[in-house]
Short mmCIF file of C-alpha atoms in Angstrom, two decimals:
data_model
loop_
_atom_site.label_atom_id
_atom_site.label_comp_id
_atom_site.label_asym_id
_atom_site.label_seq_id
_atom_site.Cartn_x
_atom_site.Cartn_y
_atom_site.Cartn_z
CA MET A 29 25.66 -39.01 -5.16
CA LYS A 30 26.76 -38.10 -1.70
CA PHE A 31 29.01 -39.95 0.62
CA THR A 32 28.21 -39.83 4.37
CA ASN A 33 29.05 -42.08 7.31
CA GLY A 34 30.45 -44.63 4.96
CA PHE A 35 27.31 -44.82 2.83
CA PHE A 36 26.52 -43.57 -0.68
CA LEU A 37 23.21 -41.91 -0.87
CA SER A 38 21.32 -41.43 -4.06
CA PHE A 39 20.53 -38.01 -5.58
CA GLU A 40 16.94 -38.48 -4.61
CA THR A 41 17.81 -38.93 -0.95
CA THR A 42 19.95 -35.85 -0.97
CA LYS A 43 17.30 -33.82 -2.82
CA ASN A 44 14.62 -34.94 -0.27
CA GLU A 45 16.83 -34.00 2.74
CA LEU A 46 17.36 -30.62 1.13
CA ILE A 47 13.63 -30.05 0.52
CA ASN A 48 12.88 -31.03 4.16
CA LYS A 49 15.52 -28.66 5.56
CA MET A 50 14.23 -25.81 3.32
CA SER A 51 10.57 -26.39 4.32
CA GLN A 52 11.61 -26.41 7.99
CA SER A 53 13.58 -23.14 7.54
CA SER A 54 10.73 -21.47 5.75
CA VAL A 55 8.39 -22.34 8.57
CA GLU A 56 10.90 -20.69 11.03
CA THR A 57 11.08 -17.48 9.04
CA LYS A 58 7.45 -16.88 8.62
CA PRO A 59 6.58 -13.80 10.62
CA ASN A 60 4.34 -14.29 13.80
CA ALA A 61 1.85 -11.82 15.04
CA SER A 62 4.21 -10.38 17.79
CA ASN A 63 7.01 -9.94 15.22
CA VAL A 64 4.63 -8.17 12.84
CA THR A 65 3.25 -5.94 15.60
CA ARG A 66 6.82 -4.95 16.73
CA ARG A 67 7.78 -4.19 13.02
CA LEU A 68 4.60 -2.08 12.78
CA GLN A 69 5.31 -0.20 16.00
CA LYS A 70 8.86 0.49 14.69
CA GLU A 71 7.46 1.72 11.39
CA LEU A 72 4.90 4.00 13.15
CA ARG A 73 7.75 5.59 15.25
CA THR A 74 9.86 6.03 12.05
CA LEU A 75 6.99 7.69 10.29
CA MET A 76 6.25 10.06 13.19
CA ILE A 77 9.96 11.00 13.54
CA SER A 78 10.65 11.42 9.83
CA GLY A 79 8.55 14.46 9.41
CA SER A 80 7.95 13.72 5.74
CA PRO A 81 5.69 16.40 4.48
CA GLY A 82 2.18 15.61 3.24
CA ILE A 83 1.99 12.06 4.63
CA SER A 84 0.85 10.47 7.87
CA ALA A 85 -0.76 7.25 9.10
CA PHE A 86 -1.92 5.81 12.44
CA PRO A 87 -3.41 2.53 13.60
CA GLU A 88 -7.21 2.55 13.77
CA GLY A 89 -7.86 2.26 17.42
CA ASP A 90 -5.86 -0.61 18.96
CA ASN A 91 -5.81 -2.64 15.78
CA MET A 92 -2.04 -2.45 14.62
CA PHE A 93 -3.03 -4.30 11.44
CA LYS A 94 -5.37 -1.66 10.13
CA TRP A 95 -4.23 1.97 9.73
CA VAL A 96 -5.69 5.20 8.40
CA GLY A 97 -3.40 7.33 6.36
CA THR A 98 -3.50 10.76 4.82
CA ILE A 99 -1.75 11.99 1.70
CA GLU A 100 -1.62 15.52 0.54
CA GLY A 101 -0.98 16.25 -3.12
CA GLY A 102 2.66 17.32 -3.82
CA LYS A 103 3.75 20.82 -4.49
CA GLY A 104 3.65 21.84 -8.08
CA THR A 105 1.22 19.09 -9.08
CA VAL A 106 -2.38 19.31 -10.03
CA TYR A 107 -3.06 17.57 -6.73
CA GLU A 108 -1.41 20.39 -4.62
CA GLY A 109 -3.76 21.46 -1.78
CA LEU A 110 -5.81 18.24 -2.01
CA SER A 111 -5.94 15.72 0.91
CA TYR A 112 -6.86 12.02 0.54
CA LYS A 113 -7.64 9.59 3.30
CA LEU A 114 -6.33 5.96 2.76
CA LEU A 115 -6.94 2.66 4.47
CA LEU A 116 -3.83 0.42 4.96
CA THR A 117 -4.50 -3.16 5.87
CA PHE A 118 -1.49 -5.37 6.84
CA PRO A 119 -1.60 -9.14 6.23
CA PRO A 120 -0.43 -11.56 8.90
CA GLN A 121 2.56 -12.34 6.67
CA TYR A 122 3.63 -8.67 6.47
CA PRO A 123 6.26 -7.57 5.54
CA ILE A 124 6.72 -10.82 3.36
CA GLU A 125 3.35 -9.92 1.78
CA ALA A 126 2.51 -6.29 0.70
CA VAL A 127 0.34 -4.02 2.61
CA LYS A 128 -3.06 -3.47 1.01
CA VAL A 129 -3.66 0.16 0.43
CA LYS A 130 -6.91 1.70 -0.75
CA PHE A 131 -8.10 5.30 -1.24
CA GLU A 132 -11.08 6.03 1.17
CA THR A 133 -11.49 9.59 -0.29
CA PRO A 134 -12.59 9.16 -3.91
CA CYS A 135 -9.55 9.89 -6.06
CA TYR A 136 -9.75 10.92 -9.74
CA HIS A 137 -6.42 9.46 -11.01
CA PRO A 138 -5.29 7.42 -13.97
CA ASN A 139 -3.93 4.54 -11.65
CA VAL A 140 -6.90 4.63 -9.10
CA ASP A 141 -10.23 2.96 -9.90
CA THR A 142 -13.71 4.03 -8.62
CA HIS A 143 -13.36 1.65 -5.61
CA GLY A 144 -10.08 3.25 -4.41
CA ASN A 145 -7.83 0.40 -5.69
CA ILE A 146 -4.45 1.54 -6.62
CA CYS A 147 -2.28 0.26 -9.55
CA LEU A 148 1.30 0.59 -8.28
CA ASP A 149 3.99 -1.94 -8.90
CA ILE A 150 5.53 -1.76 -5.35
CA LEU A 151 2.19 -2.83 -3.93
CA LYS A 152 2.06 -5.84 -6.23
CA GLU A 153 4.80 -7.74 -8.15
CA LYS A 154 7.68 -5.20 -7.15
CA TRP A 155 6.93 -5.49 -3.39
CA SER A 156 9.88 -5.97 -1.17
CA ALA A 157 10.02 -6.73 2.62
CA LEU A 158 12.47 -3.80 2.84
CA TYR A 159 9.70 -1.31 2.11
CA ASP A 160 7.85 0.31 5.00
CA VAL A 161 4.76 2.48 5.42
CA ARG A 162 6.67 5.69 4.94
CA THR A 163 8.05 4.37 1.55
CA VAL A 164 4.59 3.20 0.45
CA LEU A 165 2.89 6.54 1.34
CA LEU A 166 5.67 8.53 -0.43
CA SER A 167 5.33 6.40 -3.51
CA ILE A 168 1.59 6.95 -3.65
CA GLN A 169 2.10 10.63 -3.11
CA SER A 170 4.59 10.54 -5.96
CA LEU A 171 2.22 8.70 -8.10
CA LEU A 172 -0.40 11.36 -7.83
CA GLY A 173 1.74 13.75 -9.78
CA GLU A 174 3.43 11.14 -11.92
CA PRO A 175 0.96 8.55 -12.95
CA ASN A 176 1.66 5.63 -15.19
CA ILE A 177 -0.83 6.37 -18.02
CA ASP A 178 0.34 3.15 -20.01
CA SER A 179 -1.32 1.14 -17.29
CA PRO A 180 -4.49 2.98 -16.27
CA LEU A 181 -7.31 1.88 -14.09
CA ASN A 182 -9.26 4.94 -14.87
CA THR A 183 -8.97 5.42 -18.74
CA ASN A 184 -10.90 8.64 -18.64
CA ALA A 185 -8.39 10.21 -16.39
CA ALA A 186 -5.51 8.79 -18.35
CA ASP A 187 -6.97 10.30 -21.56
CA LEU A 188 -7.21 13.71 -20.01
CA TRP A 189 -3.81 13.66 -18.30
CA ASN A 190 -1.76 15.31 -21.05
CA ASP A 191 -4.02 18.31 -20.99
CA GLN A 192 -3.24 19.49 -17.42
CA VAL A 193 -5.55 22.49 -17.52
CA LEU A 194 -8.62 20.37 -18.39
CA TYR A 195 -7.41 17.62 -15.99
CA LYS A 196 -7.23 19.96 -13.10
CA LYS A 197 -10.68 21.41 -13.81
CA VAL A 198 -12.26 17.88 -13.84
CA LEU A 199 -10.21 16.85 -10.81
CA LEU A 200 -11.28 19.85 -8.76
CA GLU A 201 -14.95 19.43 -9.74
CA LYS A 202 -14.95 15.78 -8.70
CA TYR A 203 -12.89 16.35 -5.58
CA ASN A 204 -15.13 19.23 -4.35
CA LYS A 205 -18.36 17.20 -5.16
CA ASP A 206 -16.89 14.14 -3.24
CA VAL A 207 -15.82 16.13 -0.23
CA ARG A 208 -19.26 17.80 -0.06
CA LYS A 209 -20.84 14.45 -0.32
CA ALA A 210 -18.65 12.94 2.37
CA SER A 211 -19.27 15.91 4.79
CA GLN A 212 -23.13 15.65 4.20
CA ALA A 213 -22.92 11.97 4.92
CA MET A 214 -21.11 12.74 8.26
CA GLU A 215 -23.73 15.35 9.17
CA GLU A 216 -26.55 13.04 8.44
CA PRO A 217 -26.35 10.92 11.68
CA HIS A 218 -26.26 14.10 13.77
CA LYS A 219 -29.48 15.47 12.32
CA HIS A 220 -31.34 12.45 13.70
CA SER A 221 -29.82 12.72 17.20
#
């Protein structure tokens, strides 16, 4: 019970007041489009200034909520020398909700499925509003060389991972085939012009 202005209030009344205040404050803390846009502009500047090797991302045209990123395989990994295009889609509730990231370039990896979806805890249950685009890209780059083979999306890749020689052979065959296929698809419209 609570005593205010000479009256005793029941626990239920106090609880309801608290719930009302909490719901009002949560409405006030929801990010709006202009705040999200400002945050993304700041993240873009940080990413450009950071000079982090092997990662980049830029908005797709004028849409700050959709970015195209590039990740290069880390030195000393089987992915060294390979480059992957990613699509980053920011929800209206960013950074409260995680950015959605998907490989556009097909990626043969234990934690990437055939549709480009990525199994990475910081993109799901371990997301924090403190993360930024740079952190996400560096985490994905790190995941390339250090997959979680206990939680695979691609079981074939996970099964091969421990034999790095064979894994690299299969990886390079698939990568080269996919890159050729992508460049042929890009050339196709020009042939009909």
